[in-house]
Short mmCIF file of C-alpha atoms in Angstrom, two decimals:
data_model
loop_
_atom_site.label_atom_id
_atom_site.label_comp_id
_atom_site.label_asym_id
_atom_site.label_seq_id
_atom_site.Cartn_x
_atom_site.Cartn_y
_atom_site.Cartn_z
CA UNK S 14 59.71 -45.09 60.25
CA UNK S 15 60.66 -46.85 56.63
CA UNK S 16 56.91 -47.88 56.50
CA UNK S 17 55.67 -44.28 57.30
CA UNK S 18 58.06 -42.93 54.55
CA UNK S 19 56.91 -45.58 52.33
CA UNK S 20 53.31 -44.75 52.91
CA UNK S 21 53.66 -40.96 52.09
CA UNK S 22 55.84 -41.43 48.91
CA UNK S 23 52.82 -43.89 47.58
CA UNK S 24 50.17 -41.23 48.40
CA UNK S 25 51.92 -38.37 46.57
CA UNK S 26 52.41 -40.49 43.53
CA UNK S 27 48.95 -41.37 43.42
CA UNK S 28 48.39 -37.65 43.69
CA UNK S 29 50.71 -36.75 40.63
CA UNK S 30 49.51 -39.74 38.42
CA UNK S 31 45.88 -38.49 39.03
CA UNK S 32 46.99 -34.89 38.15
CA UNK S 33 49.00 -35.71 34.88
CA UNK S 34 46.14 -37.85 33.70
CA UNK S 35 43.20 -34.53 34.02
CA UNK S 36 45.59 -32.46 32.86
CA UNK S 37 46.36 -34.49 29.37
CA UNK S 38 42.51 -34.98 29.05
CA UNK S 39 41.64 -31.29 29.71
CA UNK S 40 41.09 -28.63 26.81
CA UNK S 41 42.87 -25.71 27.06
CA UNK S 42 40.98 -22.95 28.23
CA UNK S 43 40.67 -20.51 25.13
CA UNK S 44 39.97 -23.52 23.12
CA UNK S 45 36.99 -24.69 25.01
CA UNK S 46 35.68 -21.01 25.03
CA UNK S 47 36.16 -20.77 20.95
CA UNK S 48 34.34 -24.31 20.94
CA UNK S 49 31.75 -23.65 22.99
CA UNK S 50 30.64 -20.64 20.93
CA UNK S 51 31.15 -22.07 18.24
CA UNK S 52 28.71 -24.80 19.38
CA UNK S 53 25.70 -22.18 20.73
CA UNK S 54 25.96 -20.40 17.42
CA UNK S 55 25.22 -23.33 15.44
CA UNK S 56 22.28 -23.59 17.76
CA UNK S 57 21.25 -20.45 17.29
CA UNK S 58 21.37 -19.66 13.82
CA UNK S 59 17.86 -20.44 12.03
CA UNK S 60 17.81 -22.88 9.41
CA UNK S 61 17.31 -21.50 6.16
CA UNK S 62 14.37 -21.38 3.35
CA UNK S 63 15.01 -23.06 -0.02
CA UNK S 64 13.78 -21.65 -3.05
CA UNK S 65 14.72 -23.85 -5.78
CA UNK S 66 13.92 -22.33 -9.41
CA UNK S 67 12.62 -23.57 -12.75
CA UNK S 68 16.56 -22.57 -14.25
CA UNK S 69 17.74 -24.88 -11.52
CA UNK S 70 18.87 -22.04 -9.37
CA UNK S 71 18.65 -22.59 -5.55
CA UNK S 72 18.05 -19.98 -3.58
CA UNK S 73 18.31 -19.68 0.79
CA UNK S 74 17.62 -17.07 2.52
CA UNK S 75 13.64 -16.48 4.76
CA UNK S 76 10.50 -16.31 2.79
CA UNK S 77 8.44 -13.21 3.81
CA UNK S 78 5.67 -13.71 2.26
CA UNK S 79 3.51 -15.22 -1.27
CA UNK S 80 1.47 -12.15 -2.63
CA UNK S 81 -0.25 -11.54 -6.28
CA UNK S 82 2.31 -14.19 -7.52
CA UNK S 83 5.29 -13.34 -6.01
CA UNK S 84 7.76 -14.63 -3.21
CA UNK S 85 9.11 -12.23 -1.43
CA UNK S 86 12.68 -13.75 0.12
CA UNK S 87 14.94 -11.82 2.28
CA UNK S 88 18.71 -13.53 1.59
CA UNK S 89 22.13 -12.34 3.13
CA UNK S 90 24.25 -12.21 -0.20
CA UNK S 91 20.91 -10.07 -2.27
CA UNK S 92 19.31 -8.51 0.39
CA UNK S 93 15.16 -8.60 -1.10
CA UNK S 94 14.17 -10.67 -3.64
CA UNK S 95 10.89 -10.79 -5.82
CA UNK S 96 10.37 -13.67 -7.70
CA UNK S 97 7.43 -14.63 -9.94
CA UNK S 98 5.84 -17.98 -8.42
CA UNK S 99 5.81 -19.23 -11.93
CA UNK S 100 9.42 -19.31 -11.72
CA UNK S 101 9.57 -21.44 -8.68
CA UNK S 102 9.34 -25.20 -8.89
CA UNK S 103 9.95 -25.92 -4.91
CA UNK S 104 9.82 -24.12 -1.94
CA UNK S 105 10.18 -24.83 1.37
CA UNK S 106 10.18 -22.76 4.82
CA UNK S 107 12.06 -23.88 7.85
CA UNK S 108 9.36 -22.35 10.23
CA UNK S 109 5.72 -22.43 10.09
CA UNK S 110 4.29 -19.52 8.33
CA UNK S 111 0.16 -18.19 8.14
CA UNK S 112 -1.13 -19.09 4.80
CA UNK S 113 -4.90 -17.23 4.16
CA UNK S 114 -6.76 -18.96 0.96
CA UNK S 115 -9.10 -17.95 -1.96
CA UNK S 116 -11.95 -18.78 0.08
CA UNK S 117 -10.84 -17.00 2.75
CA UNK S 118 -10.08 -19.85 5.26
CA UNK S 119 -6.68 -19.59 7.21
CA UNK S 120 -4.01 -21.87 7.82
CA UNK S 121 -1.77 -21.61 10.77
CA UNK S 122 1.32 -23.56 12.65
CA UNK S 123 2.30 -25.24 8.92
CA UNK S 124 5.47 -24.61 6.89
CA UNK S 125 4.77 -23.41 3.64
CA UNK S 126 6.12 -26.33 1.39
CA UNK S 127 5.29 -25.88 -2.62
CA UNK S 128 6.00 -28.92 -4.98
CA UNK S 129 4.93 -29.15 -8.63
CA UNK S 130 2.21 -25.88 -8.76
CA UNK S 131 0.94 -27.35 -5.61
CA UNK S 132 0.92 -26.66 -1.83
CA UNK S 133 1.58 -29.50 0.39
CA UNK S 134 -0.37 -28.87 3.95
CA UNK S 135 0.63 -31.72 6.63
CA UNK S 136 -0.68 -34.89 5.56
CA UNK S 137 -3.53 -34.03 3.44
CA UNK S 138 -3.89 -34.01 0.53
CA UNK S 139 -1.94 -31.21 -2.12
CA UNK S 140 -3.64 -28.19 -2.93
CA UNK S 141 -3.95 -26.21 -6.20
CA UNK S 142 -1.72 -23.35 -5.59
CA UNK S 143 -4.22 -20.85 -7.16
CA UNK S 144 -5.89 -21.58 -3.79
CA UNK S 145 -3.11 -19.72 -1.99
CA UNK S 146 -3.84 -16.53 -1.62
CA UNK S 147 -1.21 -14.14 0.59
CA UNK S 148 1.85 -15.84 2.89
CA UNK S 149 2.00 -14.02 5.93
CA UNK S 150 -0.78 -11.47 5.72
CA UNK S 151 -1.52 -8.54 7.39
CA UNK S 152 -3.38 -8.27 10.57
CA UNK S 153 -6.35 -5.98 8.68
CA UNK S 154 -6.46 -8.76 6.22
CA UNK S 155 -7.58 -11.31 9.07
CA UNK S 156 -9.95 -9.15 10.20
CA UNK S 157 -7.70 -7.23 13.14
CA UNK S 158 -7.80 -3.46 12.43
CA UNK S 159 -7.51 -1.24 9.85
CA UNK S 160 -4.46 -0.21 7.61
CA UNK S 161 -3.95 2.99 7.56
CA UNK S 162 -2.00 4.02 4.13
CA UNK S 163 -2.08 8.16 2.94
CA UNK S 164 -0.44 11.05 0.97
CA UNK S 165 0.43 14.80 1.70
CA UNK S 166 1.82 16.55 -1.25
CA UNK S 167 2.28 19.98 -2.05
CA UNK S 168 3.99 21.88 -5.12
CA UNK S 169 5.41 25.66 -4.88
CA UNK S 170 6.57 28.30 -7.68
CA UNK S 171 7.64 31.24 -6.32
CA UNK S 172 8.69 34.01 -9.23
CA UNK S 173 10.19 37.62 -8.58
CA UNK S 174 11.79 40.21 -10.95
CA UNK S 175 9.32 41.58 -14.15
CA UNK S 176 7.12 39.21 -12.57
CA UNK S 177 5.79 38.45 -8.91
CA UNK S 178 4.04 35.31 -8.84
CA UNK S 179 3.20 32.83 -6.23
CA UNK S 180 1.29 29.54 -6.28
CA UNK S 181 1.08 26.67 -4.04
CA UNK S 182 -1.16 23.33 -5.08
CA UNK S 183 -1.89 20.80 -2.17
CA UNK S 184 -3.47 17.49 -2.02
CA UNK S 185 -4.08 15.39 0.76
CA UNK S 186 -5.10 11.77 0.55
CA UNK S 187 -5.65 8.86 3.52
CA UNK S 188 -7.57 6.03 3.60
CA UNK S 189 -8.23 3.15 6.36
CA UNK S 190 -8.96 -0.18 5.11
CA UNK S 191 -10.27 -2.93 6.78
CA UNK S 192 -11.19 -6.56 5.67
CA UNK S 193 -14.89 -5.82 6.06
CA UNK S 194 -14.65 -2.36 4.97
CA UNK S 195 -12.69 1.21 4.47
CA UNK S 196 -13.05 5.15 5.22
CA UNK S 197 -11.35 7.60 2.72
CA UNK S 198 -10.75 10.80 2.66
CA UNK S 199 -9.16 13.94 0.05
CA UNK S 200 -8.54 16.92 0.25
CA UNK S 201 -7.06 18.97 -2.57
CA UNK S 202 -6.89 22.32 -4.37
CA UNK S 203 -4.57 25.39 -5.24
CA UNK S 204 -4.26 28.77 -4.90
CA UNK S 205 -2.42 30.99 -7.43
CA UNK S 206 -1.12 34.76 -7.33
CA UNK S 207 0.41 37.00 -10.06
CA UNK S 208 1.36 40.50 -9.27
CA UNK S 209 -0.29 40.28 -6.20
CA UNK S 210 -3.58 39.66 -7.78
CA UNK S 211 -5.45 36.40 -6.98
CA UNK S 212 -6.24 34.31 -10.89
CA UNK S 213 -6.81 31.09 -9.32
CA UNK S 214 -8.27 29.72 -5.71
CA UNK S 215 -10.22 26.32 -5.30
CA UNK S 216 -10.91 23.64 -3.55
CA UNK S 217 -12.23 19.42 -3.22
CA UNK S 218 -13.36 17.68 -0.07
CA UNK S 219 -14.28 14.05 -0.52
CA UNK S 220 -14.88 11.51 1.61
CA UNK S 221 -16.61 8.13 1.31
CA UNK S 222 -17.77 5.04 3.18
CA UNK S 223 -17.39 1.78 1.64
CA UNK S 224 -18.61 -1.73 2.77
CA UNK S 225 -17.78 -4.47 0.98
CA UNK S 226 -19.72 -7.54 0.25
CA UNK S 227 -19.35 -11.07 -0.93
CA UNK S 228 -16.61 -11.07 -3.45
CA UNK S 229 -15.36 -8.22 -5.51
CA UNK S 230 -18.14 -5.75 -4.67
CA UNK S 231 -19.26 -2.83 -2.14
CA UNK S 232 -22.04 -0.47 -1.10
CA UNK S 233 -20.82 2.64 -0.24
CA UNK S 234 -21.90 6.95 0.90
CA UNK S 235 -20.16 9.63 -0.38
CA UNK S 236 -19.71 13.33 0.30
CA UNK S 237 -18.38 15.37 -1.90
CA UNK S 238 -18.01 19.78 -1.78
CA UNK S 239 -15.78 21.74 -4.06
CA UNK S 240 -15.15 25.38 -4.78
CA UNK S 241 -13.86 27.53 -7.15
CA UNK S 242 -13.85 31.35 -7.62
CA UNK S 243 -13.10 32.28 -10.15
CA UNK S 244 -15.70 29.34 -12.49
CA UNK S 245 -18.14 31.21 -10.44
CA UNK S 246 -18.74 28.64 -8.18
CA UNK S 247 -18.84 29.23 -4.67
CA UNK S 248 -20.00 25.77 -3.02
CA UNK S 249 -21.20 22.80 -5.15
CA UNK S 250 -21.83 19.87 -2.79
CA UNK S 251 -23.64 16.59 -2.82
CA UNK S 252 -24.30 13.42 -0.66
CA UNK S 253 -26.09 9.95 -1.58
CA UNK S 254 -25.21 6.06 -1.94
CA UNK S 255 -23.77 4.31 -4.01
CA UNK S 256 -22.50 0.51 -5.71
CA UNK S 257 -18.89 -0.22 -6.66
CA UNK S 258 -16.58 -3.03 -8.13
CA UNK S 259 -13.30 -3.95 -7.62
CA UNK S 260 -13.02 -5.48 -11.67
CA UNK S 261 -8.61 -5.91 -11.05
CA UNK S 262 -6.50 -5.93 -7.85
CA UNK S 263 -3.30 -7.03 -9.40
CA UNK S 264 -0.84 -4.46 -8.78
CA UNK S 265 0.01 -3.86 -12.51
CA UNK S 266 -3.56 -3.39 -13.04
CA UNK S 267 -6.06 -2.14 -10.26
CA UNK S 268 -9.20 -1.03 -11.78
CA UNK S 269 -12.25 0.17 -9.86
CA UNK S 270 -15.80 1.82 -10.64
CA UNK S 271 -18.75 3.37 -9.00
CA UNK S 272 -21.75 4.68 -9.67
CA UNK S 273 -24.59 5.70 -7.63
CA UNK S 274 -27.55 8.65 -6.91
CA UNK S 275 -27.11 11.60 -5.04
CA UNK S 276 -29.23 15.18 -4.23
CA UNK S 277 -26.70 17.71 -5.83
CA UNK S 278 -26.62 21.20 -4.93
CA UNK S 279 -24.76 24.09 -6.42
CA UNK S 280 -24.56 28.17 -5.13
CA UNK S 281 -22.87 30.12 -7.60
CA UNK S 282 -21.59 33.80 -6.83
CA UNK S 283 -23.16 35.25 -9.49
CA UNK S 284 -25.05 33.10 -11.62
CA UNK S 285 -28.69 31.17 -10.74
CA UNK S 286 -27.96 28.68 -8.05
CA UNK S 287 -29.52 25.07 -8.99
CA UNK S 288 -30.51 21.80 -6.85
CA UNK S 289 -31.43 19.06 -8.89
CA UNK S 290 -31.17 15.18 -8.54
CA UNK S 291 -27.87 13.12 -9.78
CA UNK S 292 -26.30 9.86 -10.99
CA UNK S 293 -22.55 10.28 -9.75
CA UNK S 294 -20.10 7.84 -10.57
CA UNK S 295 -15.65 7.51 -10.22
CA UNK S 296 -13.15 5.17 -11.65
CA UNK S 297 -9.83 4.60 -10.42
CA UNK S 298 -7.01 2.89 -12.09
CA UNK S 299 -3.23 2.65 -11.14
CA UNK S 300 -0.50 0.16 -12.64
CA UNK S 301 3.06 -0.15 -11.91
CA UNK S 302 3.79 -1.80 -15.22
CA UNK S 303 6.79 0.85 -15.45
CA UNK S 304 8.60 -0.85 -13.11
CA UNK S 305 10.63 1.02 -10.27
CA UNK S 306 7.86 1.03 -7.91
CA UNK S 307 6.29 3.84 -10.26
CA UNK S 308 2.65 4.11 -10.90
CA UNK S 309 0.76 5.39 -13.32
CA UNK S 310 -2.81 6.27 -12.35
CA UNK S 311 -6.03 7.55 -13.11
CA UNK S 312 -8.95 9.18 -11.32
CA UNK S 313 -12.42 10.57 -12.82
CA UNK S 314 -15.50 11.96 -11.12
CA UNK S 315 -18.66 12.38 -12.80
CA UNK S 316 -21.88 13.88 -11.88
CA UNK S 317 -25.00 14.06 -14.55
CA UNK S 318 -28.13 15.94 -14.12
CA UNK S 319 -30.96 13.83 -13.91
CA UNK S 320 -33.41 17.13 -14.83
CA UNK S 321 -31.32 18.25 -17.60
CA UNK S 322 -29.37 15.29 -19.19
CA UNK S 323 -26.76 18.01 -20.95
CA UNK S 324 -25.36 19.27 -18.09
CA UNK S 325 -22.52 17.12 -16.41
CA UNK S 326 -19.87 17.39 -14.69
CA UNK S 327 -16.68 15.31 -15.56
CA UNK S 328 -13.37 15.52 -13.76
CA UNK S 329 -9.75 13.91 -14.70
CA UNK S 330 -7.10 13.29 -13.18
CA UNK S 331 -4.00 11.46 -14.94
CA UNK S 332 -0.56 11.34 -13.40
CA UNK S 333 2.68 9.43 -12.75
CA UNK S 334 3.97 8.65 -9.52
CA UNK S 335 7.37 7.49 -8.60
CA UNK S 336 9.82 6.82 -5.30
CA UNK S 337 12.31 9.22 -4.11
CA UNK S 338 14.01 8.46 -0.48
CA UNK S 339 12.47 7.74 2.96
CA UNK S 340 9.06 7.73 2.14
CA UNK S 341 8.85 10.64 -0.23
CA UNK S 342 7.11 10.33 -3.55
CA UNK S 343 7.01 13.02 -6.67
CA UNK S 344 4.32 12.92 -9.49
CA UNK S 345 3.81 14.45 -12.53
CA UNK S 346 -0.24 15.37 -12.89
CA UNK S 347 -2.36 16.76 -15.28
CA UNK S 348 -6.80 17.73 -14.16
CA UNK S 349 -9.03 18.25 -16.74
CA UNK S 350 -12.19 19.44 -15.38
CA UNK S 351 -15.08 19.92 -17.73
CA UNK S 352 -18.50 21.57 -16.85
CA UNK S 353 -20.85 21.52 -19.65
CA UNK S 354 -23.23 23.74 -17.81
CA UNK S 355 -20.65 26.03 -17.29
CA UNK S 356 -21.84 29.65 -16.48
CA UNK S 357 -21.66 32.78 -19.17
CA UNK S 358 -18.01 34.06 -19.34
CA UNK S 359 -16.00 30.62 -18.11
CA UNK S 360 -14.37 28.15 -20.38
CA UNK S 361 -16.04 24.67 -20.17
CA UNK S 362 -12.42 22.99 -20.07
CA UNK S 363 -10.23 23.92 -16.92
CA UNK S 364 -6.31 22.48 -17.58
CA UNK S 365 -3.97 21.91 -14.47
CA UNK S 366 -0.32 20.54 -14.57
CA UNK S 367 1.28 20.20 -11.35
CA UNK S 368 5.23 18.71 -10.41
CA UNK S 369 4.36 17.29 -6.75
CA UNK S 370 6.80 16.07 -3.75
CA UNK S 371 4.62 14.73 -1.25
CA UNK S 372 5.36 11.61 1.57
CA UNK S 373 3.43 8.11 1.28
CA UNK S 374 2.69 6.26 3.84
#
């Protein structure tokens, strides 16, 4: 009996020394929980991009992307950044990024590391950075789809009392690029009422195909019809190809030009109507050199009678754009539209100036 007392005291102190020596190694509970997370959120979060600066600022946060000389980094304490890559004298992404070149070669599965004006690509040998073209670009600008990118607009005066007016101008713009080519179309016009009796009503549908080649330039067709009653014009319309340049891309200068041939016809409501053969030609400019995501711009269309050398056609467009909220835009916009074969009884110079609100996309 003493030994079978004996031998169940010794097993329920081994019990209690085994249970007092877990318990003093064990974490408490909440503890371990707090650690734990602690632990998978260190995991989890991404390591930062550096951005160190020429001033010998340092900036972390993720690079979005390297376009027309600027880094684009998203950071937590500045939300979006835009600095100049002449400001930068390092950079380095934690994750690989898609670099596309000048020469149109892509580079894929690399971080983008920048030392000294040049880009350092695995083991081989640095790069001039004027090489890099865009970080991160676009699928159209692979060679995957188009980008679609338009504008609707429209601008209303409504007047009642000693006078009843009413006019509404419109213009409609979308285009569809692609790296091998683009589609564009416009659509614009206004129609004008005072005291219930029409004084203006016209019209412009244009739409072009362009295909671009090596380089800067493109071949292109464009259509083009407008109206307008009261210049007398009821249809003028033409079709034929044309050559264009894209001289500047940089978004505080974008400058192109075109010029081409074209069969031109015009039906007038009361005057002679004429077909004769053309030279055509447009230039567009834009700039955001005022800052604020503005843009000043500049359209003109031309069209020159080959048969009679004096009469030509030259429309302007001037205006200046700027940002409002969620996607809408207003612009301040003047046309001049001069016809120097205009008919008997119309003024050569026709003025417009328009206030639009119209949404971008």
């Amino acid at each position: 009996m003493n030994f079978r007392y004996a031998h169940v005291l010794l097993v329920l102190m081994s019990l209690f020394v085994a249970t007092a020596g877990a318990s003093a190694e064990e974490t408490p509970p909440t503890e371990a929980a707090a650690l734990n997370e602690a632990a998978l959120l260190a995991e989890a979060a991404p390591a930062p991009d550096e951005v160190a600066l020429t001033n010998g600022s340092r900036i972390l946060g993720t690079v979005t992307t390297v376009r027309d000389g600027v880094v684009t980094v998203e950071t937590d304490f500045a939300g979006t950044l835009e600095i100049p890559v002449d400001m930068v004298s390092s950079m380095q992404t934690a994750n690989p990024v898609v670099m596309q070149m000048a020469d149109e070669s892509v580079i894929e599965n690399q971080p983008l590391v920048i030392n000294n004006d040049q880009l350092v690509v695995g083991g081989a040998s640095p790069l001039p950075l004027e090489d890099l073209l865009v970080v991160n670009p676009e699928p159209w600008e692979l060679g995957y789809g188009y980008k679609w990118t338009g504008l609707a607009s429209f601008a209303f005066a409504v007047e009642r009392g000693n006078t009843k007016t009413d006019e509404l101008d419109y213009r409609l713009e979308s285009v569809w690029r692609s790296d091998d080519d683009r589609y564009t179309l416009k659509a614009f016009g206004n129609v004008d009422k005072a005291n219930d009796v029409k004084n203006a009503d016209n019209w412009v549908v244009n739409g072009k195909y362009d295909y671009f080649l090596e380089g800067p330039n493109f071949w292109g067709v464009n259509a083009y019809a407008e109206s307008d009653e009261f210049a007398d014009l009821d249809l003028r319309w033409y079709v034929g190809p044309y050559i264009g340049r894209e001289f500047y891309t940089e978004p505080v200068f974008m400058f192109e030009a075109m010029i081409g041939i074209s069969y031109v016809s015009e039906d007038f409501i009361v005057a002679e109507d004429n077909d004769y053969p053309g030279a055509n030609w447009e230039l567009h400019m834009s700039s955001d050199y005022l800052g604020g995501d503005s843009r000043l711009y500049f359209d003109q269309l031309g069209i020159l009678n080959l048969d009679e050398a004096s009469d030509v056609v030259i429309n302007n467009t001037f205006g200046l754009a700027f940002p409002l909220l969620f996607g809408l835009e207003a612009a301040a916009e003047v046309r001049l539209d001069y016809n120097s074969g205009a008919v008997a009884g119309v003024d050569k110079l026709d003025e417009r100036y328009a206030l639009r609100i119209g949404y971008t996309w």
